mmCIF file of C-alpha atoms and ligand atoms in Angstrom:
data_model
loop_
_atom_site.group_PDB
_atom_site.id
_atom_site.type_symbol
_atom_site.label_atom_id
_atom_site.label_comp_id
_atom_site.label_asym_id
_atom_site.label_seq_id
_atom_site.Cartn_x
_atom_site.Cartn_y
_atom_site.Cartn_z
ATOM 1 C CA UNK A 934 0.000 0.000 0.000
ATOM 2 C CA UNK A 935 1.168 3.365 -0.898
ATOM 3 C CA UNK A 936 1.683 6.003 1.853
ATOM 4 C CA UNK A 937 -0.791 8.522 -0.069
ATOM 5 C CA UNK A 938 -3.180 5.916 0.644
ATOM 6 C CA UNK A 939 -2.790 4.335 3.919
ATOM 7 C CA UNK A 940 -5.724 5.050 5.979
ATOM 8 C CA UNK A 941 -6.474 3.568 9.681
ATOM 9 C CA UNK A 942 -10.100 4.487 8.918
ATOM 10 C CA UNK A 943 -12.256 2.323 10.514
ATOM 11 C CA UNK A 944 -8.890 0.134 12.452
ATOM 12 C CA UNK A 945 -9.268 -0.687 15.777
ATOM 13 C CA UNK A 946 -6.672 -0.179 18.347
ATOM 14 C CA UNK A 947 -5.950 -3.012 20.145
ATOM 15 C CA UNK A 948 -2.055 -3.386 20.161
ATOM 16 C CA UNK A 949 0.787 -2.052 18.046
ATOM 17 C CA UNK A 950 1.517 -5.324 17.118
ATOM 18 C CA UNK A 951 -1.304 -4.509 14.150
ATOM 19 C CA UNK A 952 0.786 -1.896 13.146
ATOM 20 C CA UNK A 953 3.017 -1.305 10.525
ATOM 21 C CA UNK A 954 6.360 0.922 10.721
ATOM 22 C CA UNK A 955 4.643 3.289 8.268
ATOM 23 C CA UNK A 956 1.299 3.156 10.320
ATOM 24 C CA UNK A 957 2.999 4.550 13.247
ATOM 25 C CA UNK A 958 4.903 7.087 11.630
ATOM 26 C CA UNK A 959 1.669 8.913 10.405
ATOM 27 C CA UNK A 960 -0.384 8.547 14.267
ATOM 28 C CA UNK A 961 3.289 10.287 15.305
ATOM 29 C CA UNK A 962 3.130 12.903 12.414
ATOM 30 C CA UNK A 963 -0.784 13.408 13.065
ATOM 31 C CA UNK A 964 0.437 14.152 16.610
ATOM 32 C CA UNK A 965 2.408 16.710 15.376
ATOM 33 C CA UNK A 966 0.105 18.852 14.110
ATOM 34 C CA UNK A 967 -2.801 18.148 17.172
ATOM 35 C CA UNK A 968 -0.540 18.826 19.909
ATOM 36 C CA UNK A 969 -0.389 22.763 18.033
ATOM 37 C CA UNK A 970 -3.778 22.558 18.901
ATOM 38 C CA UNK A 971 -3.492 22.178 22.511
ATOM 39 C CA UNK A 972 -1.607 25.618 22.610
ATOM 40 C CA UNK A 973 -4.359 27.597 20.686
ATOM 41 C CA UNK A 974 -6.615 30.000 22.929
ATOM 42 C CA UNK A 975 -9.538 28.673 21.893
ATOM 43 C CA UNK A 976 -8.750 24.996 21.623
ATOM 44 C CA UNK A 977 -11.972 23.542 19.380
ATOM 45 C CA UNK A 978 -11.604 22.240 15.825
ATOM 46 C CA UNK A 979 -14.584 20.640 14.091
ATOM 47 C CA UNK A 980 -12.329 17.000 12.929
ATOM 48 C CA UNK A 981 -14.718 14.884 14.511
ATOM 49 C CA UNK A 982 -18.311 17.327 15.225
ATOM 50 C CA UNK A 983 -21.349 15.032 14.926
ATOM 51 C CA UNK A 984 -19.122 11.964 16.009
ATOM 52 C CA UNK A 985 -19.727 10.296 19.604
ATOM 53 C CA UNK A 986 -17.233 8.637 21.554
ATOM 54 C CA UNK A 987 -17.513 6.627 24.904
ATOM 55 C CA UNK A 988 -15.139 5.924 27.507
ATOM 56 C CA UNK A 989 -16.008 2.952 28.960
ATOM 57 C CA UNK A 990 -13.116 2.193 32.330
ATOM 58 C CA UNK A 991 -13.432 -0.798 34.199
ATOM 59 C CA UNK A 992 -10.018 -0.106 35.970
ATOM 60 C CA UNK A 993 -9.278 3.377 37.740
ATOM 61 C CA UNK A 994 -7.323 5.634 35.532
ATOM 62 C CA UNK A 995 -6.707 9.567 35.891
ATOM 63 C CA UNK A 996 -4.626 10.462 32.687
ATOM 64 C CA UNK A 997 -5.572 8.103 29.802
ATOM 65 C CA UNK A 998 -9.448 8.526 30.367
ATOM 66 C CA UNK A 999 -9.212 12.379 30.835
ATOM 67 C CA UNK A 1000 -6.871 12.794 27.903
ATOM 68 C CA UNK A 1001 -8.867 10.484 25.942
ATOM 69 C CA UNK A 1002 -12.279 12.828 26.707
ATOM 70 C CA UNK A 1003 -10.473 15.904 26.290
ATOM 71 C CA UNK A 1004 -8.964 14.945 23.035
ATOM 72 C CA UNK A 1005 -12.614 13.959 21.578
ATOM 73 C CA UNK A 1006 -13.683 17.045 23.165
ATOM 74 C CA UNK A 1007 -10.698 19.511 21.484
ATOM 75 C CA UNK A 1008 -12.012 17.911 17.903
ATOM 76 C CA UNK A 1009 -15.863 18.350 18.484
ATOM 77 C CA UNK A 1010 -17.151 14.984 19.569
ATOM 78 C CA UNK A 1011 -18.982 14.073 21.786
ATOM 79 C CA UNK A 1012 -17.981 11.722 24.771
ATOM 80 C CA UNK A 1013 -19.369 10.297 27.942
ATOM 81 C CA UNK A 1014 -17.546 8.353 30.019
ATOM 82 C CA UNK A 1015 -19.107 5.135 31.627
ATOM 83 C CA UNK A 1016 -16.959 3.868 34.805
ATOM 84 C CA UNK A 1017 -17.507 0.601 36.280
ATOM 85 C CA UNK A 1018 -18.132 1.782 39.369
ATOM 86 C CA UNK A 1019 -20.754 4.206 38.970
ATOM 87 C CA UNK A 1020 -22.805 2.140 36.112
ATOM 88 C CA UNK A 1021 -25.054 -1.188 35.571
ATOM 89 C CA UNK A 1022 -21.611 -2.998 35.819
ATOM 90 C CA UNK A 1023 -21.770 -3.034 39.655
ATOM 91 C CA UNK A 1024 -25.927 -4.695 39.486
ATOM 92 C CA UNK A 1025 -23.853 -7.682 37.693
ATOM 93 C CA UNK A 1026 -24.749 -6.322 33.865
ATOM 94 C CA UNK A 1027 -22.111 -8.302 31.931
ATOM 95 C CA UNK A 1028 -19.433 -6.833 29.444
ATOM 96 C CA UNK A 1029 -21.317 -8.310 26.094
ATOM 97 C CA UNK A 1030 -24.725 -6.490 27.657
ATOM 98 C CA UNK A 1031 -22.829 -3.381 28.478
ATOM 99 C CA UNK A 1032 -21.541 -3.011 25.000
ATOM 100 C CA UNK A 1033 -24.663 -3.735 23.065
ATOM 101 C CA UNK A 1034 -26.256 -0.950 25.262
ATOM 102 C CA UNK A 1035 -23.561 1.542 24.148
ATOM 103 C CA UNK A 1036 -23.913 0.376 20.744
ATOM 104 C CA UNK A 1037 -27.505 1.013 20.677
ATOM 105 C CA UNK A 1038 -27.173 4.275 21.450
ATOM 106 C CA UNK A 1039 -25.254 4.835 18.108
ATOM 107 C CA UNK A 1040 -21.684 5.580 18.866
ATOM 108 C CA UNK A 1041 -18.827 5.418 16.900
ATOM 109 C CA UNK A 1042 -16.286 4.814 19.028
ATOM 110 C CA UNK A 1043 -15.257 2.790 22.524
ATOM 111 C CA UNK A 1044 -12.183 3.536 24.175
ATOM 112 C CA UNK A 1045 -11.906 0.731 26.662
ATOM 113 C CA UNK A 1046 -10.248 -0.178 29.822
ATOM 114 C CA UNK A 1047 -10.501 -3.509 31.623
ATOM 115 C CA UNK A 1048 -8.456 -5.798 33.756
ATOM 116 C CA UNK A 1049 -9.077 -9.404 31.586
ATOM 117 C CA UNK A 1050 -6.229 -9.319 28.540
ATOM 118 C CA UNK A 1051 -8.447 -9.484 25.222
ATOM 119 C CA UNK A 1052 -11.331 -7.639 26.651
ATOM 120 C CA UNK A 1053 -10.567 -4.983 23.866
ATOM 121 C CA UNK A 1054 -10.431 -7.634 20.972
ATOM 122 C CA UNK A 1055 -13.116 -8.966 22.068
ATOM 123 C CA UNK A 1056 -15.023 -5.991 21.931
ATOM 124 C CA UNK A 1057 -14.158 -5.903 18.732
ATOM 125 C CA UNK A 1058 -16.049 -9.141 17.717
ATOM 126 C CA UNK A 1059 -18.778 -8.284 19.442
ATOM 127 C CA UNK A 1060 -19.968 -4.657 18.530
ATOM 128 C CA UNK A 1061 -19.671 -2.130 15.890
ATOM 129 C CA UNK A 1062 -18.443 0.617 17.358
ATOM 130 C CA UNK A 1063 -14.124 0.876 15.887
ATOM 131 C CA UNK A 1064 -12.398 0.168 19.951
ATOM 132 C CA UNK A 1065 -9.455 1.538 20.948
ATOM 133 C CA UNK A 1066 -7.733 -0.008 23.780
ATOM 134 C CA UNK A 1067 -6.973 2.234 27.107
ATOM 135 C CA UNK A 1068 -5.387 -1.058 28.689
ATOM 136 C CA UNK A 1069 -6.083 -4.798 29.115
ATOM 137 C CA UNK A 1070 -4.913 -6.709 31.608
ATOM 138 C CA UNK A 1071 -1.339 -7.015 31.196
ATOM 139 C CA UNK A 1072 -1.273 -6.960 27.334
ATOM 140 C CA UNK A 1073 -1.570 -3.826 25.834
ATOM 141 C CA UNK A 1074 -1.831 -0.352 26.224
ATOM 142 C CA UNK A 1075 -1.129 1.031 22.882
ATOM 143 C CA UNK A 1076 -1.894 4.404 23.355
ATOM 144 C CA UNK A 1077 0.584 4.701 25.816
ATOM 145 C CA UNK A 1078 3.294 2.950 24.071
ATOM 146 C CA UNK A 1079 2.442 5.459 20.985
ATOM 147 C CA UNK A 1080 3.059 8.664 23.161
ATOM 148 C CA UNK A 1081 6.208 7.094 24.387
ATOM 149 C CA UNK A 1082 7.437 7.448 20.651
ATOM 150 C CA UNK A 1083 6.288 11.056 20.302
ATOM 151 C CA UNK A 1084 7.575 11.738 23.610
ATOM 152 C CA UNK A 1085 11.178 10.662 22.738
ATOM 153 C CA UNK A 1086 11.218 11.749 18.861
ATOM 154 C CA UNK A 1087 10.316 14.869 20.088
ATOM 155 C CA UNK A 1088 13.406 15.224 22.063
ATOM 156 C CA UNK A 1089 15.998 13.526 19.934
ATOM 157 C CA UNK A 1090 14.731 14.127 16.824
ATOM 158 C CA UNK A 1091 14.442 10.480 15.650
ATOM 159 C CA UNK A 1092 13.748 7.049 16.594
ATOM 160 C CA UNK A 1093 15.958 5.006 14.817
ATOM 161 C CA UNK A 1094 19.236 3.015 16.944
ATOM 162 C CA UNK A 1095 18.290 4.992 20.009
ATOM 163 C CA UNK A 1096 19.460 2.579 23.064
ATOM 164 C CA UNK A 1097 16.320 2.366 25.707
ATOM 165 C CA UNK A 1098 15.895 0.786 29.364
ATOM 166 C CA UNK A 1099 12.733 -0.226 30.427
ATOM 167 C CA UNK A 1100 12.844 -1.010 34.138
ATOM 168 C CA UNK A 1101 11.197 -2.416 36.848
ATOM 169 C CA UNK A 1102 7.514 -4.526 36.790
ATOM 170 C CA UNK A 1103 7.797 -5.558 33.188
ATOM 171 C CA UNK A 1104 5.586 -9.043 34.187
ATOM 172 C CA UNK A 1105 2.451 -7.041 34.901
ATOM 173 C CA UNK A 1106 3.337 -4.267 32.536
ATOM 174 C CA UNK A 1107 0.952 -3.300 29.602
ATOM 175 C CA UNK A 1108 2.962 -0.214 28.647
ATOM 176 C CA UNK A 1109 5.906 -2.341 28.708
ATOM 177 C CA UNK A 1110 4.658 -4.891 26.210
ATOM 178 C CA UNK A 1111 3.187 -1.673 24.113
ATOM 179 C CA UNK A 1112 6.663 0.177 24.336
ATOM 180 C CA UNK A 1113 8.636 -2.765 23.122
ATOM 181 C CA UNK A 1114 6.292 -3.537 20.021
ATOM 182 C CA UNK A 1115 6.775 0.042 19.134
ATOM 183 C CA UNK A 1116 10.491 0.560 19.682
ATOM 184 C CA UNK A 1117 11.329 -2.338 18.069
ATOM 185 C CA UNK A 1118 9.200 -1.476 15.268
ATOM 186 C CA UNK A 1119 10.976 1.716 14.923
ATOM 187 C CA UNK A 1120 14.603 0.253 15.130
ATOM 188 C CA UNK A 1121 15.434 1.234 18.908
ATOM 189 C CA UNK A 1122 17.304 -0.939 20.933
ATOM 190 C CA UNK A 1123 15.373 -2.544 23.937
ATOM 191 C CA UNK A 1124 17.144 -3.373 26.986
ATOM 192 C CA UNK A 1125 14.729 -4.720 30.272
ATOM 193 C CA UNK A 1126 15.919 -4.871 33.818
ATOM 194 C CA UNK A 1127 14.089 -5.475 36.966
ATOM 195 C CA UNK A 1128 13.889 -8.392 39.961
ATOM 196 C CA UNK A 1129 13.785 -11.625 38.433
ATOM 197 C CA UNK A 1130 10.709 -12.523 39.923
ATOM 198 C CA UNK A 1131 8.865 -9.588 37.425
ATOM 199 C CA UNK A 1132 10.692 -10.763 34.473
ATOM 200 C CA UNK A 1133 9.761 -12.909 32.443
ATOM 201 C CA UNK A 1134 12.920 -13.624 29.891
ATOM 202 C CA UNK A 1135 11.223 -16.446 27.641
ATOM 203 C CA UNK A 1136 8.605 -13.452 26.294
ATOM 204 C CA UNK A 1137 11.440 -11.561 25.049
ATOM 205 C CA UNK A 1138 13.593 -12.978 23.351
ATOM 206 C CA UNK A 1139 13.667 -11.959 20.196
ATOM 207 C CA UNK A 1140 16.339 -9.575 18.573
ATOM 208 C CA UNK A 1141 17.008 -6.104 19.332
ATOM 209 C CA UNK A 1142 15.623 -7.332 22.946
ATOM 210 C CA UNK A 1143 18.072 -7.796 25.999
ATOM 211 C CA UNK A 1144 17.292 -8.868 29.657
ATOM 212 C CA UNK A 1145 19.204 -7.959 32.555
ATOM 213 C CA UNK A 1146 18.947 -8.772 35.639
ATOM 214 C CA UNK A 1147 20.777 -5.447 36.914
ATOM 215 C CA UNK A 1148 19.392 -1.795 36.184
ATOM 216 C CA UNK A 1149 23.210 -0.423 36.096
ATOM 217 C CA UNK A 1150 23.755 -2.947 33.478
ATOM 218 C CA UNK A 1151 20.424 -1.851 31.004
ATOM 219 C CA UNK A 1152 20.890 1.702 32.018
ATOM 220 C CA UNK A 1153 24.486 2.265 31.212
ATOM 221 C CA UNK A 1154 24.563 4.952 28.139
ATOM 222 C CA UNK A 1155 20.894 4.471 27.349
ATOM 223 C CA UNK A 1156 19.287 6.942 25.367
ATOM 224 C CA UNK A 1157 16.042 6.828 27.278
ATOM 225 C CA UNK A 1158 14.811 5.192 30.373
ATOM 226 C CA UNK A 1159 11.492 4.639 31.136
ATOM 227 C CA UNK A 1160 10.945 3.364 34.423
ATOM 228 C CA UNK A 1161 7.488 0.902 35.403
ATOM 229 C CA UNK A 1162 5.435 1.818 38.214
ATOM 230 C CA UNK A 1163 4.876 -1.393 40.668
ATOM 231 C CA UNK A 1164 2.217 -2.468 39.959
ATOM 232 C CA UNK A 1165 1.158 -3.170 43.965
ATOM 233 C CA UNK A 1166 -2.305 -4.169 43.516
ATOM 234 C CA UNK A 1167 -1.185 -7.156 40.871
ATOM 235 C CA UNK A 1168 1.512 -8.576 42.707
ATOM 236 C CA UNK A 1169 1.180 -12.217 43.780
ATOM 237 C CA UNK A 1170 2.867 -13.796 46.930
ATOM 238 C CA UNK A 1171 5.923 -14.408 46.305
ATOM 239 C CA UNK A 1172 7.187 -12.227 43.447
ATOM 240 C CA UNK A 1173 8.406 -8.640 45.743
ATOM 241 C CA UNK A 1174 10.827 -8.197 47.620
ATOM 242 C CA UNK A 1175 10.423 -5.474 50.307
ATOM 243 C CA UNK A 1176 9.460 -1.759 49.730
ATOM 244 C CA UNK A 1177 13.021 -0.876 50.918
ATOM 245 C CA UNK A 1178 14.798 -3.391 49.188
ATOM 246 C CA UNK A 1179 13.185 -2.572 46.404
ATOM 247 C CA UNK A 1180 14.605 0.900 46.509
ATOM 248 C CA UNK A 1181 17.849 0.048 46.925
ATOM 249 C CA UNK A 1182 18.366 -2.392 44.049
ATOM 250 C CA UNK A 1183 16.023 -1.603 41.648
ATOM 251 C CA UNK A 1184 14.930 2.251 42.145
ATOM 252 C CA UNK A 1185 16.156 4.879 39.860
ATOM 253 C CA UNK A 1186 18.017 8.090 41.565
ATOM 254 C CA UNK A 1187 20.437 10.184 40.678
ATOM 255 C CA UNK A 1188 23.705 7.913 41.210
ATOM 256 C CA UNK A 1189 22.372 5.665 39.107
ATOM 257 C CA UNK A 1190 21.498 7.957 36.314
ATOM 258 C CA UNK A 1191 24.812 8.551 35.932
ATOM 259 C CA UNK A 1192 25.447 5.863 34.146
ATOM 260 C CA UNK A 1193 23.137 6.794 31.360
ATOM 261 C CA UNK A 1194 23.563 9.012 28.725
ATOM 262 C CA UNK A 1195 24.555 13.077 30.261
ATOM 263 C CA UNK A 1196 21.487 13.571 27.827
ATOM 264 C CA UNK A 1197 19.225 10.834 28.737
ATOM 265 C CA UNK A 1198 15.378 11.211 28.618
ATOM 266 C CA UNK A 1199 13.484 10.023 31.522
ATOM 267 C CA UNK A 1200 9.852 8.912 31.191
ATOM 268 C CA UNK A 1201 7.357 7.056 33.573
ATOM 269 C CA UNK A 1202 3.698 6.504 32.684
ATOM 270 C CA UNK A 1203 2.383 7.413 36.169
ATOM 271 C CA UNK A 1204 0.794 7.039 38.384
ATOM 272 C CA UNK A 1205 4.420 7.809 40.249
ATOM 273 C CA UNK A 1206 5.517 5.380 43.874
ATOM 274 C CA UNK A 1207 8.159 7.941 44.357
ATOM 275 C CA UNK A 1208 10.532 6.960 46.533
ATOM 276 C CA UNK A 1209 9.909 3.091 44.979
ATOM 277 C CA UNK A 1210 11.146 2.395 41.515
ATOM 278 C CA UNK A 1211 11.592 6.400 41.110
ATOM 279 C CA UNK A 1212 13.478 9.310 43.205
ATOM 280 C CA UNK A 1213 12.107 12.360 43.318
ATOM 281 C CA UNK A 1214 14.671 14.231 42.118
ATOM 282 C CA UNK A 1215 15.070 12.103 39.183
ATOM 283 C CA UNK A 1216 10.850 12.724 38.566
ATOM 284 C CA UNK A 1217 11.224 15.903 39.011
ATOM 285 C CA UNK A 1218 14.457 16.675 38.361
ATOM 286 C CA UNK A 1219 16.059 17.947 34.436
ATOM 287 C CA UNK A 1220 15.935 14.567 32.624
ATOM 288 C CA UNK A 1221 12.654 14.176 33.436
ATOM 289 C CA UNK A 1222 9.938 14.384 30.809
ATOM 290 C CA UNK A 1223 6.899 13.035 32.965
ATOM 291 C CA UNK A 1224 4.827 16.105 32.258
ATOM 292 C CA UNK A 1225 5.186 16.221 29.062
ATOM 293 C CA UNK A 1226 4.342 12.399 28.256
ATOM 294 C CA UNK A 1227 0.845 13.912 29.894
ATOM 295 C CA UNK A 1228 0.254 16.561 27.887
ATOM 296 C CA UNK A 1229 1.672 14.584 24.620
ATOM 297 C CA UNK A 1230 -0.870 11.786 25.780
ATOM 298 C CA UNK A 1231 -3.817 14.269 24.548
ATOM 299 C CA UNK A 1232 -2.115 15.149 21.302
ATOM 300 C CA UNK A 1233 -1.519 11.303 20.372
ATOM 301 C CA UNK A 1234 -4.901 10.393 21.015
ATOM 302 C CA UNK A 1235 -6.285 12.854 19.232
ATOM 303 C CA UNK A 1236 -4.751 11.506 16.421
ATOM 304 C CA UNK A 1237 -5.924 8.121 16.651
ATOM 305 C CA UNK A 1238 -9.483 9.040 17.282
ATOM 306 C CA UNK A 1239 -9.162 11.150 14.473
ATOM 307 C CA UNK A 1240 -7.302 8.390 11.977
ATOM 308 C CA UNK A 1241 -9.499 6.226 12.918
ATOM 309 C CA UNK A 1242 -12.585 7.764 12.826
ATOM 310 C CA UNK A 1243 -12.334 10.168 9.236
ATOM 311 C CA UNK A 1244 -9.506 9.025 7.997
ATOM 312 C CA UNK A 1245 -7.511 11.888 8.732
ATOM 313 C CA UNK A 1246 -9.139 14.614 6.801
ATOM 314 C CA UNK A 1247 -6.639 17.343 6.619
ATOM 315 C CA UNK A 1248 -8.680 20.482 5.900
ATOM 316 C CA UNK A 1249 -10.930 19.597 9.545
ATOM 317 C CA UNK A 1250 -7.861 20.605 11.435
ATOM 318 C CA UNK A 1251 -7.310 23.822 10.171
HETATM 319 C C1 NCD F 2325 -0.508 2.774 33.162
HETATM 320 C C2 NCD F 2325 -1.609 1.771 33.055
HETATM 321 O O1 NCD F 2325 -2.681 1.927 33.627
HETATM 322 O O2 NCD F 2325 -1.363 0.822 32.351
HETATM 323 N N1 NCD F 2325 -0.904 4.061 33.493
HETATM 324 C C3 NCD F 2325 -1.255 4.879 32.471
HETATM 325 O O3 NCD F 2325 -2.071 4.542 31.645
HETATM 326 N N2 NCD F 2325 -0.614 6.053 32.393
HETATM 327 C C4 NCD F 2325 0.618 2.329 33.968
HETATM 328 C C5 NCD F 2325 0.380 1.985 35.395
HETATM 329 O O4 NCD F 2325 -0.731 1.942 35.897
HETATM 330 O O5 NCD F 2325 1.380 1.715 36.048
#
C-alpha cells in the first residue's frame, strides 16, 4: 500500500503489534500537528463534530481517560464516560450487555479499559463501534506505548538506533509490552531490567531485545529510560521483595542515572511510587519528561481518534 493511501479508517486499536512501521509514523506525524492545537486559545476544531465517543473504564485511571475525553472534546465529539463503578456494571450487567447498550445508542467509538487481557479484541467481535484499547490486563496499552514514541522523537529528533531501558515490573506491565512492540518497530534498541521474579525472559527474546537482571547494566549509556510503576495491587505472593529493598536495588536516583547518557530522557507513565522504583529528584528533576508524556498523551490520542474515525481529513484541522 502506498503512503498517499494508507488510511487507519475504521482500524481498531488493540495493540501495536497490528501496526506497521509506516502506520505509526503517520499517528506520530498526526500528533504533530494536534498537539499545536493544545496551545491555541480557543482549543476547538470541528475534525470529529457530529461523532460520539464513549469511555467505557473498568479499571481506575486519571490520565488516559481524561486525555482520551479531552482529546474527543478539542475535535468536536462528543464523549461520555461510563466507569464501572458508577454504572449497571456493579448490578452484575455483563461486558457483552454493556456493550450492546452503548452500541444502541449509536456511537462510533469505545475507548476501553478492563483488567481481563483481550477484553478490547473482544469488543471488537462483538460490537460495531471501531475500539481503541486504554489497557487490558497485562497486554496492551497502545496508546501509551504510541506517546512514548512522540515523547522521545520529540526530544531527539528520531527514533531510529536509540538505546532504551525499560525497568522495573515488566511481568504485569501493559505499557511495557506496548513500548517494546513500538520501539522495536521503529529500530530502537530494547534493553529490560528489573527483579527476576517480574521478568519474564522467555517473552522476550527476540532480537534487538536484551534482559538484565541489573538496572546499572540496562541503564548504562541508554538513550532513554522509562521506568514501570509497581504495579502493587497485581503482585502475587511471592514475586516482591520489600518496599526498601526494592529501593535500593532496583529504584532509579540520581547515582544511578549517571550511568546513562549526560542527555538521557526520563519517562514514567504514572501514576508515580516515588521513593519506589523512582526518586524524586530524578521525577522531578532535568531529565525528566513526565509532564510532558501527559500533555503529549492528549495530542496522540487525538490523532488516533481522528485516523481512525475520518480518515484523517486534513482540511478539519485547520
Ligand atoms: C498505566 C496503566 O494503567 O497501564 N498508566 C497509564 O495509563 N498512564 C501504567 C500503570 O498503571 O502503572
Amino acid at each position: 500500500m502506498g503512503k498517499n493511501n494508507m488510511s487507519l479508517r475504521g482500524r481498531n486499536v488493540l495493540g501495536l503489534e497490528d501496526f506497521s512501521k509506516e502506520e505509526i509514523r503517520l499517528v506520530l506525524e498526526t500528533a504533530k500537528e494536534m498537539k499545536n492545537i493544545i496551545h491555541r486559545d480557543i482549543k476547538k476544531v470541528p475534525a470529529l463534530r457530529g461523532k460520539s465517543i464513549v469511555n467505557l473504564f473498568y479499571e481506575p485511571s486519571t490520565r488516559t481517560r481524561t486525555s482520551f475525553e479531552l482529546a474527543g472534546k478539542y475535535l468536536g465529539a462528543d464523549v461520555v464516560n461510563i466507569t464501572a463503578s458508577t454504572s449497571s456494571i456493579v448490578k452484575g450487567e455483563s461486558l457483552r450487555d454493556t456493550l450492546y447498550t452503548v452500541e444502541a445508542m449509536g456511537v462510533d467509538a469505545i475507548v476501553m479499559r478492563h483488567k481481563a487481557e483481550g477484553a478490547a479484541a473482544y469488543a471488537s467481535r462483538v460490537v460495531a463501534p471501531v475500539i481503541v484499547n486504554a489497557g487490558d490486563g497485562a497486554h496492551a496499552h497502545p496508546s501509551q506505548g504510541l506517546l512514548d514514541l512522540f515523547t522521545i522523537e520529540q526530544h531527539k529528533g528520531h527514533l531510529e538506533g536509540l538505546k532504551v531501558a525499560i525497568l522495573g515490573d515488566i511481568l504485569h506491565s501493559r505499557v511495557a509490552r506496548s513500548d517494546i512492540q513500538g520501539m522495536r518497530k521503529m529500530g530502537m534498541e530494547v534493553h529490560l531490567a528489573g527483579p527476576k521474579t517480574l521478568l519474564p525472559r522467555f517473552l522476550f527474546q527476540e532480537p534487538g531485545i536484551f534482559v538484565h537482571e541489573r538496572i546499572e547494566e540496562a541503564m548504562e549509556a541508554a538513550d532513554v529510560i522509562n521506568v514501570l510503576r509497581i504495579q502493587l495491587e497485581r503482585q502475587k505472593a511471592g514475586l516482591f521483595p520489600s518496599m526498601r529493598e526494592y529501593a535500593r536495588v532496583f529504584g532509579v536516583n540520581e547515582k544511578r542515572l549517571s550511568l546513562a547518557k549526560k542527555d538521557v530522557l526520563v519517562l514514567h507513565p504514572g501514576p508515580m511510587n516515588k521513593g519506589l522504583e523512582i526518586a524524586p529528584d530524578v521525577a522531578y528533576g532535568d531529565h525528566s519528561a513526565i509532564q510532558e508524556q501527559v500533555q503529549n498523551g492528549v495530542a496522540i490520542r487525538m490523532a488516533i481518534l481522528t485516523l481512525i474515525l475520518t480518515g484523517g481529513r486534513k482540511d478539519a484541522v485547520d
